[in-house]
PDB file of C-alpha atoms in Angstrom:
ATOM      1  CA  MET A 601     136.190  41.003  10.255  1.00 46.00           C
ATOM      2  CA  THR A 602     136.630  42.610  13.562  1.00 43.00           C
ATOM      3  CA  GLY A 603     138.415  42.784  16.786  1.00 42.00           C
ATOM      4  CA  SER A 604     137.582  41.073  20.246  1.00 39.00           C
ATOM      5  CA  HIS A 605     137.257  43.798  22.889  1.00 42.00           C
ATOM      6  CA  SER A 606     133.784  45.300  23.035  1.00 47.00           C
ATOM      7  CA  ALA A 607     132.964  48.772  23.996  1.00 45.00           C
ATOM      8  CA  ARG A 608     129.902  50.236  25.359  1.00 42.00           C
ATOM      9  CA  PHE A 609     128.726  53.155  27.649  1.00 37.00           C
ATOM     10  CA  ARG A 610     128.960  50.684  30.435  1.00 35.00           C
ATOM     11  CA  PRO A 611     132.047  48.384  30.112  1.00 32.00           C
ATOM     12  CA  SER A 612     130.806  44.887  28.937  1.00 34.00           C
ATOM     13  CA  ARG A 613     131.328  41.812  31.697  1.00 31.00           C
ATOM     14  CA  ALA A 614     132.568  39.995  28.358  1.00 35.00           C
ATOM     15  CA  VAL A 615     136.205  41.921  27.721  1.00 33.00           C
ATOM     16  CA  PRO A 616     138.425  40.940  30.601  1.00 35.00           C
ATOM     17  CA  GLY A 617     140.734  43.584  32.007  1.00 38.00           C
ATOM     18  CA  LEU A 618     138.518  46.348  30.469  1.00 34.00           C
ATOM     19  CA  ALA A 619     138.240  48.194  33.685  1.00 36.00           C
ATOM     20  CA  GLY A 620     141.363  48.348  34.445  1.00 38.00           C
ATOM     21  CA  LEU A 621     142.721  49.793  30.951  1.00 34.00           C
ATOM     22  CA  LEU A 622     139.656  52.512  31.573  1.00 33.00           C
ATOM     23  CA  LEU A 623     141.375  53.449  34.874  1.00 35.00           C
ATOM     24  CA  ALA A 624     145.084  53.704  33.330  1.00 38.00           C
ATOM     25  CA  PHE A 625     143.714  55.304  30.432  1.00 34.00           C
ATOM     26  CA  CYS A 626     141.900  58.542  32.841  1.00 35.00           C
ATOM     27  CA  ALA A 627     145.028  58.454  35.329  1.00 37.00           C
ATOM     28  CA  GLN A 628     147.265  59.039  32.015  1.00 39.00           C
ATOM     29  CA  ALA A 629     145.049  61.805  30.436  1.00 36.00           C
ATOM     30  CA  GLN A 630     145.807  65.069  29.709  1.00 39.00           C
ATOM     31  CA  PRO A 631     144.066  67.971  30.143  1.00 40.00           C
ATOM     32  CA  LEU A 632     142.015  69.074  27.147  1.00 48.00           C
ATOM     33  CA  THR A 633     139.389  72.533  26.214  1.00 57.00           C
ATOM     34  CA  LEU A 634     136.082  71.788  27.340  1.00 62.00           C
ATOM     35  CA  ALA A 635     133.401  74.632  26.861  1.00 63.00           C
ATOM     36  CA  MET A 636     130.624  73.250  28.282  1.00 53.00           C
ATOM     37  CA  LEU A 637     127.083  75.242  28.377  1.00 60.00           C
ATOM     38  CA  SER A 638     125.524  72.937  30.666  1.00 52.00           C
ATOM     39  CA  PRO A 639     126.625  69.189  32.280  1.00 50.00           C
ATOM     40  CA  PRO A 640     126.331  66.144  29.976  1.00 49.00           C
ATOM     41  CA  GLU A 641     122.639  64.558  30.390  1.00 50.00           C
ATOM     42  CA  ARG A 642     120.459  61.861  29.240  1.00 47.00           C
ATOM     43  CA  SER A 643     117.371  63.765  27.382  1.00 49.00           C
ATOM     44  CA  ALA A 644     114.839  63.171  25.552  1.00 64.00           C
ATOM     45  CA  ALA A 645     115.058  61.520  21.969  1.00 89.00           C
ATOM     46  CA  SER A 646     113.207  64.355  19.812  1.00 94.00           C
ATOM     47  CA  ALA A 647     113.982  67.884  20.208  1.00 95.00           C
ATOM     48  CA  GLY A 648     110.319  69.001  18.364  1.00 94.00           C
ATOM     49  CA  PHE A 649     112.327  70.583  15.716  1.00 95.00           C
ATOM     50  CA  GLY A 650     114.632  70.601  13.205  1.00 96.00           C
ATOM     51  CA  VAL A 651     118.110  71.770  12.424  1.00 97.00           C
ATOM     52  CA  ARG A 652     120.586  71.609   9.148  1.00 97.00           C
ATOM     53  CA  TRP A 653     124.103  72.018   9.380  1.00 98.00           C
ATOM     54  CA  GLY A 654     126.570  71.131   6.913  1.00 94.00           C
ATOM     55  CA  ALA A 655     125.417  68.147   5.213  1.00 95.00           C
ATOM     56  CA  GLU A 656     123.157  66.485   8.021  1.00 98.00           C
ATOM     57  CA  ARG A 657     120.175  67.006   9.290  1.00 97.00           C
ATOM     58  CA  SER A 658     118.031  66.055  12.667  1.00 97.00           C
ATOM     59  CA  THR A 659     115.075  66.549  14.962  1.00 97.00           C
ATOM     60  CA  LEU A 660     117.464  64.793  17.737  1.00 98.00           C
ATOM     61  CA  ALA A 661     118.317  66.438  21.016  1.00 97.00           C
ATOM     62  CA  VAL A 662     121.375  65.754  21.237  1.00 98.00           C
ATOM     63  CA  ASN A 663     123.668  65.982  17.776  1.00 98.00           C
ATOM     64  CA  PRO A 664     127.536  65.520  16.961  1.00 98.00           C
ATOM     65  CA  LEU A 665     129.210  68.335  15.015  1.00 98.00           C
ATOM     66  CA  LEU A 666     132.438  67.920  13.868  1.00 98.00           C
ATOM     67  CA  ALA A 667     134.465  70.776  12.761  1.00 98.00           C
ATOM     68  CA  GLN A 668     138.027  72.548  12.109  1.00 98.00           C
ATOM     69  CA  ALA A 669     139.743  74.937  13.877  1.00 98.00           C
ATOM     70  CA  GLY A 670     138.332  78.060  12.913  1.00 98.00           C
ATOM     71  CA  GLN A 671     135.505  76.732  10.253  1.00 98.00           C
ATOM     72  CA  ALA A 672     132.466  78.276   9.376  1.00 98.00           C
ATOM     73  CA  VAL A 673     129.671  76.021   9.902  1.00 98.00           C
ATOM     74  CA  THR A 674     126.307  77.453   8.825  1.00 98.00           C
ATOM     75  CA  LEU A 675     123.392  75.884  11.190  1.00 98.00           C
ATOM     76  CA  GLN A 676     119.370  76.586  10.091  1.00 97.00           C
ATOM     77  CA  VAL A 677     115.968  75.885  11.624  1.00 97.00           C
ATOM     78  CA  ASP A 678     113.652  73.492   9.410  1.00 93.00           C
ATOM     79  CA  GLY A 679     110.736  74.977   8.250  1.00 84.00           C
ATOM     80  CA  ALA A 680     108.829  78.101   9.100  1.00 65.00           C
ATOM     81  CA  PRO A 681     108.274  79.956  11.073  1.00 74.00           C
ATOM     82  CA  ALA A 682     111.894  80.196  12.146  1.00 72.00           C
ATOM     83  CA  ALA A 683     111.634  83.069  14.612  1.00 78.00           C
ATOM     84  CA  GLY A 684     111.730  83.018  18.001  1.00 92.00           C
ATOM     85  CA  PHE A 685     114.860  80.749  18.004  1.00 96.00           C
ATOM     86  CA  THR A 686     118.205  81.763  19.738  1.00 96.00           C
ATOM     87  CA  LEU A 687     121.853  80.146  19.692  1.00 97.00           C
ATOM     88  CA  ASP A 688     124.391  79.554  22.350  1.00 97.00           C
ATOM     89  CA  ALA A 689     127.341  78.802  21.588  1.00 97.00           C
ATOM     90  CA  GLY A 690     130.194  77.687  24.741  1.00 94.00           C
ATOM     91  CA  GLY A 691     133.164  78.928  22.428  1.00 96.00           C
ATOM     92  CA  GLY A 692     133.556  79.900  18.803  1.00 97.00           C
ATOM     93  CA  ALA A 693     131.578  83.257  17.338  1.00 98.00           C
ATOM     94  CA  VAL A 694     128.198  83.020  16.633  1.00 98.00           C
ATOM     95  CA  GLN A 695     126.712  85.427  13.542  1.00 98.00           C
ATOM     96  CA  ARG A 696     122.958  85.577  13.082  1.00 96.00           C
ATOM     97  CA  LEU A 697     122.174  85.578   9.688  1.00 96.00           C
ATOM     98  CA  ALA A 698     118.075  85.299   9.643  1.00 93.00           C
ATOM     99  CA  SER A 699     115.730  84.345  11.621  1.00 93.00           C
ATOM    100  CA  GLY A 700     116.543  80.985  12.688  1.00 95.00           C
ATOM    101  CA  GLN A 701     119.551  80.778  10.631  1.00 96.00           C
ATOM    102  CA  TRP A 702     123.661  81.578  12.465  1.00 97.00           C
ATOM    103  CA  ARG A 703     127.121  80.922  11.223  1.00 98.00           C
ATOM    104  CA  TRP A 704     128.982  79.532  14.056  1.00 98.00           C
ATOM    105  CA  THR A 705     133.156  79.867  13.910  1.00 98.00           C
ATOM    106  CA  ALA A 706     134.899  77.049  15.279  1.00 98.00           C
ATOM    107  CA  PRO A 707     137.636  78.520  18.028  1.00 98.00           C
ATOM    108  CA  GLY A 708     140.700  77.907  16.893  1.00 97.00           C
ATOM    109  CA  LYS A 709     141.965  75.693  19.500  1.00 96.00           C
ATOM    110  CA  PRO A 710     140.803  71.974  19.282  1.00 97.00           C
ATOM    111  CA  GLY A 711     138.838  70.969  22.062  1.00 96.00           C
ATOM    112  CA  ALA A 712     135.308  70.173  22.510  1.00 97.00           C
ATOM    113  CA  TYR A 713     132.303  73.001  23.211  1.00 97.00           C
ATOM    114  CA  THR A 714     128.817  73.005  23.285  1.00 97.00           C
ATOM    115  CA  LEU A 715     126.065  74.688  20.968  1.00 98.00           C
ATOM    116  CA  GLU A 716     122.075  75.147  21.863  1.00 98.00           C
ATOM    117  CA  VAL A 717     119.702  75.860  19.637  1.00 97.00           C
ATOM    118  CA  ARG A 718     116.652  77.211  22.119  1.00 96.00           C
ATOM    119  CA  ARG A 719     113.037  78.029  21.009  1.00 95.00           C
ATOM    120  CA  ALA A 720     111.169  80.565  22.890  1.00 94.00           C
ATOM    121  CA  ASP A 721     109.149  78.264  24.660  1.00 93.00           C
ATOM    122  CA  GLY A 722     112.371  76.000  25.775  1.00 94.00           C
ATOM    123  CA  ALA A 723     112.593  73.094  23.444  1.00 95.00           C
ATOM    124  CA  HIS A 724     116.001  73.222  22.799  1.00 96.00           C
ATOM    125  CA  MET A 725     118.777  71.261  20.377  1.00 97.00           C
ATOM    126  CA  ARG A 726     122.332  70.415  21.740  1.00 97.00           C
ATOM    127  CA  PHE A 727     125.089  69.819  19.637  1.00 98.00           C
ATOM    128  CA  THR A 728     128.497  68.442  21.175  1.00 98.00           C
ATOM    129  CA  ALA A 729     130.670  70.461  18.558  1.00 98.00           C
ATOM    130  CA  LEU A 730     134.165  68.686  18.926  1.00 98.00           C
ATOM    131  CA  VAL A 731     137.407  70.871  16.766  1.00 98.00           C
ATOM    132  CA  ALA A 732     139.866  68.302  15.451  1.00 98.00           C
ATOM    133  CA  VAL A 733     143.762  68.441  15.320  1.00 98.00           C
ATOM    134  CA  SER A 734     144.794  68.982  12.235  1.00 97.00           C
ATOM    135  CA  ARG A 735     146.350  65.963  10.434  1.00 96.00           C
ATOM    136  CA  GLN A 736     149.545  68.185   9.780  1.00 96.00           C
ATOM    137  CA  ALA A 737     150.414  68.062  13.487  1.00 96.00           C
ATOM    138  CA  LEU A 738     151.113  63.774  12.374  1.00 96.00           C
ATOM    139  CA  ARG A 739     154.702  63.498  12.447  1.00 95.00           C
ATOM    140  CA  GLY A 740     155.975  60.205  11.274  1.00 95.00           C
ATOM    141  CA  GLY A 741     152.677  58.262  12.114  1.00 96.00           C
ATOM    142  CA  LEU A 742     152.297  59.494  15.343  1.00 97.00           C
ATOM    143  CA  LEU A 743     149.868  62.393  16.830  1.00 97.00           C
ATOM    144  CA  ASN A 744     150.483  63.530  20.100  1.00 94.00           C
ATOM    145  CA  GLY A 745     152.120  60.243  21.148  1.00 95.00           C
ATOM    146  CA  TYR A 746     149.347  58.415  20.104  1.00 97.00           C
ATOM    147  CA  LEU A 747     150.350  55.745  16.976  1.00 97.00           C
ATOM    148  CA  ILE A 748     147.920  56.191  13.956  1.00 98.00           C
ATOM    149  CA  GLY A 749     150.029  54.574  11.184  1.00 97.00           C
ATOM    150  CA  ASP A 750     149.418  55.672   7.673  1.00 96.00           C
ATOM    151  CA  TYR A 751     146.123  55.510   5.340  1.00 96.00           C
ATOM    152  CA  PRO A 752     146.552  53.564   2.517  1.00 94.00           C
ATOM    153  CA  SER A 753     146.295  55.006  -0.596  1.00 91.00           C
ATOM    154  CA  HIS A 754     143.450  53.833  -3.101  1.00 88.00           C
ATOM    155  CA  PRO A 755     144.448  53.076  -6.267  1.00 85.00           C
ATOM    156  CA  ASP A 756     141.579  54.982  -8.347  1.00 86.00           C
ATOM    157  CA  GLY A 757     142.677  58.060  -5.836  1.00 81.00           C
ATOM    158  CA  GLN A 758     138.502  58.220  -4.636  1.00 88.00           C
ATOM    159  CA  ALA A 759     137.945  61.366  -2.244  1.00 91.00           C
ATOM    160  CA  LEU A 760     136.182  58.908   0.034  1.00 93.00           C
ATOM    161  CA  TYR A 761     139.423  57.069   0.408  1.00 95.00           C
ATOM    162  CA  ARG A 762     141.699  60.195   0.900  1.00 95.00           C
ATOM    163  CA  PRO A 763     143.173  60.872   4.430  1.00 95.00           C
ATOM    164  CA  PRO A 764     141.337  62.396   7.423  1.00 97.00           C
ATOM    165  CA  GLU A 765     141.452  66.120   7.823  1.00 96.00           C
ATOM    166  CA  GLY A 766     141.669  65.888  11.350  1.00 97.00           C
ATOM    167  CA  PHE A 767     141.560  63.768  14.433  1.00 98.00           C
ATOM    168  CA  ILE A 768     139.307  64.423  17.656  1.00 98.00           C
ATOM    169  CA  GLU A 769     141.147  63.926  21.008  1.00 97.00           C
ATOM    170  CA  VAL A 770     139.566  61.874  23.207  1.00 97.00           C
ATOM    171  CA  ASN A 771     140.325  61.739  27.152  1.00 94.00           C
ATOM    172  CA  ALA A 772     138.781  60.647  30.524  1.00 92.00           C
ATOM    173  CA  ARG A 773     137.101  64.276  30.447  1.00 92.00           C
ATOM    174  CA  THR A 774     135.677  63.931  26.863  1.00 95.00           C
ATOM    175  CA  SER A 775     135.209  60.406  26.396  1.00 96.00           C
ATOM    176  CA  ASP A 776     131.291  60.399  27.952  1.00 97.00           C
ATOM    177  CA  LEU A 777     130.321  63.384  25.860  1.00 97.00           C
ATOM    178  CA  PRO A 778     127.091  62.905  24.555  1.00 97.00           C
ATOM    179  CA  LEU A 779     126.998  62.626  20.378  1.00 98.00           C
ATOM    180  CA  THR A 780     122.823  61.539  20.276  1.00 98.00           C
ATOM    181  CA  PRO A 781     120.530  60.412  22.922  1.00 97.00           C
ATOM    182  CA  HIS A 782     121.867  57.302  23.016  1.00 97.00           C
ATOM    183  CA  LEU A 783     125.371  57.346  22.328  1.00 98.00           C
ATOM    184  CA  ARG A 784     128.760  58.557  23.737  1.00 98.00           C
ATOM    185  CA  LEU A 785     132.068  59.825  21.904  1.00 98.00           C
ATOM    186  CA  GLY A 786     134.260  57.058  23.988  1.00 97.00           C
ATOM    187  CA  GLN A 787     131.998  54.233  22.649  1.00 98.00           C
ATOM    188  CA  PHE A 788     134.333  54.950  18.917  1.00 98.00           C
ATOM    189  CA  VAL A 789     137.407  54.507  20.273  1.00 98.00           C
ATOM    190  CA  CYS A 790     139.963  52.323  18.830  1.00 98.00           C
ATOM    191  CA  LYS A 791     140.416  49.244  20.954  1.00 96.00           C
ATOM    192  CA  GLN A 792     144.697  49.696  20.079  1.00 95.00           C
ATOM    193  CA  ASP A 793     146.543  50.228  23.622  1.00 92.00           C
ATOM    194  CA  ALA A 794     147.769  53.430  24.340  1.00 91.00           C
ATOM    195  CA  ARG A 795     148.423  55.522  27.319  1.00 88.00           C
ATOM    196  CA  GLY A 796     147.236  59.264  27.770  1.00 87.00           C
ATOM    197  CA  SER A 797     144.871  60.750  24.870  1.00 92.00           C
ATOM    198  CA  ARG A 798     143.542  58.962  22.566  1.00 97.00           C
ATOM    199  CA  TYR A 799     142.244  60.721  18.950  1.00 98.00           C
ATOM    200  CA  VAL A 800     138.949  59.423  16.462  1.00 98.00           C
ATOM    201  CA  VAL A 801     138.203  60.200  13.369  1.00 98.00           C
ATOM    202  CA  LEU A 802     134.458  60.296  13.147  1.00 98.00           C
ATOM    203  CA  ARG A 803     132.019  61.268  10.572  1.00 98.00           C
ATOM    204  CA  GLU A 804     128.484  62.776  11.902  1.00 98.00           C
ATOM    205  CA  ARG A 805     126.408  60.826  10.188  1.00 98.00           C
ATOM    206  CA  LEU A 806     127.398  57.671  11.643  1.00 98.00           C
ATOM    207  CA  PRO A 807     126.034  58.149  15.152  1.00 98.00           C
ATOM    208  CA  LEU A 808     122.844  59.738  13.398  1.00 98.00           C
ATOM    209  CA  ALA A 809     122.793  56.561  11.665  1.00 98.00           C
ATOM    210  CA  LEU A 810     123.153  54.279  14.733  1.00 98.00           C
ATOM    211  CA  GLU A 811     120.511  56.817  16.434  1.00 97.00           C
ATOM    212  CA  ALA A 812     117.987  56.059  13.148  1.00 97.00           C
ATOM    213  CA  ALA A 813     118.800  52.331  13.200  1.00 98.00           C
ATOM    214  CA  LEU A 814     117.750  52.225  16.926  1.00 97.00           C
ATOM    215  CA  GLU A 815     114.411  53.994  16.046  1.00 96.00           C
ATOM    216  CA  ARG A 816     114.039  51.065  13.727  1.00 97.00           C
ATOM    217  CA  PHE A 817     114.104  48.369  15.819  1.00 97.00           C
ATOM    218  CA  ALA A 818     111.916  50.235  17.920  1.00 96.00           C
ATOM    219  CA  ARG A 819     109.163  50.197  16.083  1.00 95.00           C
ATOM    220  CA  ALA A 820     110.122  46.615  14.780  1.00 96.00           C
ATOM    221  CA  GLY A 821     109.033  45.964  18.552  1.00 96.00           C
ATOM    222  CA  ILE A 822     113.018  45.754  19.630  1.00 96.00           C
ATOM    223  CA  ALA A 823     113.348  48.148  21.925  1.00 86.00           C
ATOM    224  CA  SER A 824     116.436  48.956  23.577  1.00 93.00           C
ATOM    225  CA  SER A 825     118.406  51.702  25.738  1.00 94.00           C
ATOM    226  CA  GLY A 826     121.178  51.567  23.458  1.00 95.00           C
ATOM    227  CA  LEU A 827     123.547  50.019  21.253  1.00 97.00           C
ATOM    228  CA  THR A 828     127.249  48.214  22.511  1.00 98.00           C
ATOM    229  CA  VAL A 829     129.712  49.579  19.694  1.00 98.00           C
ATOM    230  CA  MET A 830     132.114  46.313  19.030  1.00 97.00           C
ATOM    231  CA  SER A 831     134.639  48.005  17.230  1.00 98.00           C
ATOM    232  CA  GLY A 832     134.416  52.241  16.150  1.00 98.00           C
ATOM    233  CA  TYR A 833     137.240  53.785  14.777  1.00 98.00           C
ATOM    234  CA  ARG A 834     140.270  51.905  14.146  1.00 98.00           C
ATOM    235  CA  THR A 835     143.781  53.509  13.312  1.00 98.00           C
ATOM    236  CA  PRO A 836     145.146  52.092   9.837  1.00 98.00           C
ATOM    237  CA  HIS A 837     148.040  50.704  12.300  1.00 97.00           C
ATOM    238  CA  TYR A 838     145.399  49.079  14.448  1.00 98.00           C
ATOM    239  CA  ASN A 839     143.549  47.795  10.926  1.00 97.00           C
ATOM    240  CA  ARG A 840     146.226  45.810   9.828  1.00 96.00           C
ATOM    241  CA  ALA A 841     146.894  44.503  12.886  1.00 95.00           C
ATOM    242  CA  LEU A 842     143.455  42.931  12.756  1.00 94.00           C
ATOM    243  CA  GLY A 843     144.316  41.733   9.167  1.00 93.00           C
ATOM    244  CA  ASP A 844     141.330  43.319   8.165  1.00 93.00           C
ATOM    245  CA  THR A 845     140.646  44.271   4.344  1.00 94.00           C
ATOM    246  CA  ARG A 846     142.627  47.711   4.061  1.00 95.00           C
ATOM    247  CA  PHE A 847     140.479  49.783   3.062  1.00 96.00           C
ATOM    248  CA  SER A 848     138.034  49.043   5.843  1.00 97.00           C
ATOM    249  CA  ARG A 849     135.723  52.272   6.283  1.00 98.00           C
ATOM    250  CA  HIS A 850     136.403  51.790   9.991  1.00 98.00           C
ATOM    251  CA  GLN A 851     139.741  53.371   9.734  1.00 98.00           C
ATOM    252  CA  TRP A 852     137.748  57.041   7.877  1.00 98.00           C
ATOM    253  CA  GLY A 853     135.008  57.155  10.775  1.00 98.00           C
ATOM    254  CA  ASP A 854     132.155  55.627   9.137  1.00 98.00           C
ATOM    255  CA  ALA A 855     131.649  52.151  10.349  1.00 98.00           C
ATOM    256  CA  ALA A 856     130.438  50.431  13.422  1.00 98.00           C
ATOM    257  CA  ASP A 857     130.098  46.946  14.429  1.00 98.00           C
ATOM    258  CA  VAL A 858     127.291  46.922  16.940  1.00 98.00           C
ATOM    259  CA  PHE A 859     124.601  44.512  18.749  1.00 98.00           C
ATOM    260  CA  ILE A 860     122.063  45.008  21.310  1.00 98.00           C
ATOM    261  CA  ASP A 861     123.240  43.804  24.687  1.00 97.00           C
ATOM    262  CA  GLU A 862     120.306  44.602  27.124  1.00 96.00           C
ATOM    263  CA  ASP A 863     121.335  41.838  29.751  1.00 95.00           C
ATOM    264  CA  GLY A 864     125.131  43.245  30.278  1.00 95.00           C
ATOM    265  CA  ASP A 865     126.466  39.847  29.059  1.00 95.00           C
ATOM    266  CA  GLY A 866     129.052  41.466  26.701  1.00 95.00           C
ATOM    267  CA  ARG A 867     127.035  39.365  23.833  1.00 96.00           C
ATOM    268  CA  MET A 868     123.715  39.639  20.910  1.00 98.00           C
ATOM    269  CA  ASP A 869     121.245  39.569  23.055  1.00 97.00           C
ATOM    270  CA  ASP A 870     118.975  36.584  21.753  1.00 97.00           C
ATOM    271  CA  LEU A 871     116.423  38.942  19.550  1.00 97.00           C
ATOM    272  CA  ASN A 872     114.536  36.428  17.759  1.00 96.00           C
ATOM    273  CA  GLY A 873     113.090  34.335  20.557  1.00 96.00           C
ATOM    274  CA  ASP A 874     114.638  31.082  19.600  1.00 97.00           C
ATOM    275  CA  GLY A 875     116.795  30.800  22.458  1.00 96.00           C
ATOM    276  CA  ARG A 876     120.367  30.744  21.017  1.00 96.00           C
ATOM    277  CA  HIS A 877     122.757  33.904  20.515  1.00 95.00           C
ATOM    278  CA  ASP A 878     123.895  33.104  17.097  1.00 97.00           C
ATOM    279  CA  GLN A 879     123.690  34.705  13.672  1.00 98.00           C
ATOM    280  CA  GLU A 880     120.132  34.837  13.098  1.00 98.00           C
ATOM    281  CA  ASP A 881     119.479  37.780  15.911  1.00 98.00           C
ATOM    282  CA  ALA A 882     122.104  39.795  13.967  1.00 98.00           C
ATOM    283  CA  ARG A 883     120.224  38.680  10.274  1.00 98.00           C
ATOM    284  CA  LEU A 884     117.198  40.386  12.228  1.00 98.00           C
ATOM    285  CA  LEU A 885     118.748  43.678  12.468  1.00 98.00           C
ATOM    286  CA  TYR A 886     120.318  43.292   9.448  1.00 98.00           C
ATOM    287  CA  ARG A 887     116.631  42.811   7.857  1.00 98.00           C
ATOM    288  CA  ILE A 888     114.963  46.292   9.514  1.00 98.00           C
ATOM    289  CA  VAL A 889     117.763  48.428   8.653  1.00 98.00           C
ATOM    290  CA  ASP A 890     117.992  46.626   4.592  1.00 98.00           C
ATOM    291  CA  ALA A 891     114.169  47.429   4.762  1.00 97.00           C
ATOM    292  CA  ALA A 892     114.540  50.643   5.717  1.00 96.00           C
ATOM    293  CA  GLN A 893     116.599  51.464   2.451  1.00 91.00           C
ATOM    294  CA  GLY A 894     113.168  51.960   0.368  1.00 90.00           C
ATOM    295  CA  ASP A 895     112.340  54.827   2.648  1.00 94.00           C
ATOM    296  CA  PRO A 896     113.776  58.833   1.697  1.00 94.00           C
ATOM    297  CA  ASP A 897     114.276  59.122   5.227  1.00 92.00           C
ATOM    298  CA  TRP A 898     117.518  56.583   5.374  1.00 96.00           C
ATOM    299  CA  GLN A 899     119.149  57.050   1.782  1.00 94.00           C
ATOM    300  CA  ARG A 900     121.452  59.749   3.456  1.00 96.00           C
ATOM    301  CA  PHE A 901     122.314  56.369   5.606  1.00 98.00           C
ATOM    302  CA  THR A 902     123.301  54.503   2.546  1.00 97.00           C
ATOM    303  CA  GLY A 903     126.051  52.244   2.641  1.00 97.00           C
ATOM    304  CA  GLY A 904     127.288  49.076   3.677  1.00 98.00           C
ATOM    305  CA  LEU A 905     125.656  46.317   6.238  1.00 98.00           C
ATOM    306  CA  SER A 906     126.359  42.760   7.505  1.00 98.00           C
ATOM    307  CA  ALA A 907     125.352  40.286   9.649  1.00 98.00           C
ATOM    308  CA  TYR A 908     128.289  38.316  11.367  1.00 98.00           C
ATOM    309  CA  ALA A 909     128.028  34.931  13.403  1.00 98.00           C
ATOM    310  CA  PRO A 910     129.856  34.641  16.504  1.00 97.00           C
ATOM    311  CA  ASN A 911     132.994  32.884  16.937  1.00 95.00           C
ATOM    312  CA  GLU A 912     135.185  31.877  20.178  1.00 92.00           C
ATOM    313  CA  TYR A 913     136.159  36.060  20.600  1.00 91.00           C
ATOM    314  CA  HIS A 914     132.828  37.648  20.039  1.00 94.00           C
ATOM    315  CA  GLY A 915     128.979  37.052  19.852  1.00 97.00           C
ATOM    316  CA  ALA A 916     126.957  38.049  16.910  1.00 98.00           C
ATOM    317  CA  PHE A 917     127.106  41.538  15.659  1.00 98.00           C
ATOM    318  CA  LEU A 918     126.091  43.992  12.892  1.00 98.00           C
ATOM    319  CA  HIS A 919     128.214  45.676  10.779  1.00 98.00           C
ATOM    320  CA  LEU A 920     126.726  49.361   9.755  1.00 98.00           C
ATOM    321  CA  ASP A 921     128.570  51.760   7.229  1.00 98.00           C
ATOM    322  CA  THR A 922     127.836  55.598   5.646  1.00 98.00           C
ATOM    323  CA  ARG A 923     129.989  54.942   3.115  1.00 97.00           C
ATOM    324  CA  GLY A 924     127.761  56.259   0.332  1.00 96.00           C
ATOM    325  CA  PHE A 925     126.779  53.696  -1.718  1.00 95.00           C
ATOM    326  CA  LYS A 926     125.205  50.416  -0.760  1.00 96.00           C
ATOM    327  CA  ALA A 927     127.355  47.211  -0.203  1.00 97.00           C
ATOM    328  CA  ARG A 928     126.314  44.105   0.952  1.00 97.00           C
ATOM    329  CA  TRP A 929     128.216  40.773   2.018  1.00 96.00           C
TER     330      TRP A 929
END
C-alpha cells in the first residue's frame, strides 16, 4: 500500500497543490553544508570504469555515498591497471592507500559533499556524498522539528529492522542533487506535511537498483528518461498514518514505489500498447525485473517486488525493494 501523492524530478500534474507545497518547503528551508566540486549536471550513464566502496560497486557516472560524520570509507577502482586515477573531495580528508585506492574520511558536520574519481584521460565518476545527522539527535520522535516517530521493534530482533543510524537532511539546496544519472535526492522525501528541512533514510543500493532496472527496461524496448517515485522513504509516523504494514521497508530507506510517466500525466504510461493504463503495465515491468534475478549481476539487488493496480488515488505502479532476500506478493 502507498500514499496518494507522487513525486518526480518534475512535479506531476496529477498532484493538486504540489507546486505550492514545494514553494512553501523551499521558503522554510534552512542552510545546510553543501560542498560541491562542480554544479549538479546530467551526465552520461556510464563512467567508463568501475569503483567499489563499502558494500557497493558501480560503473555509473553518478553515484550515492552515504556516511556518518567522521566515518572512513575506502574507494577502490576496479580492475588493473588502476594507475592514472585521482580522487578529489569537496570536503573531508583523502588518504591514498595504493594505486587507484583511497580512504575518504567524512567531515564531522552533516551535509552534502562531492567526490570525483578521475582518470588521466578525463573520464570521471562523481559521488554525491551525504553525511547523516545521527539518530542520537532525535528527541521525542522529532529531529529538528521534523516528525519521524518511533521505529517498530521486530520480534526476532533482526538487524534488518534496527532503527537507522542516521538521517539525511533535505532542503531547497539539496533536493536536486543527483544520486544516479536519472534520480535525484528530493524524489525520495517522505510525503508527510512539514515545514522547513526534511529528513530521509536512504540506502545506497536502492537508487543503484532503480538505475539498473531502468537499464533493463531499455533492453526490453521500454526507453524512459527516468522514473517517477510515488513513494520513497516513509517516516514511521507517516507509515502508520497510511495504515501500511508495520514493517514496511519504506521506513528503512530501501524501498520505492515507481512508475514510468513519459507523457507527464502523473500516471503509468500504456507500456504494453493495449490502449489501457492498468495493472498490466506494472506487471510488464515486474516481469522484466523478476527475470533479471537469474543474472549474477542482479543478485545484490535481490528483494521485494510487486505490481499494483490503479485506484481512485493513484495509477498502477511497481514496488521494488532491496531487503536482501526474495519476496513477492
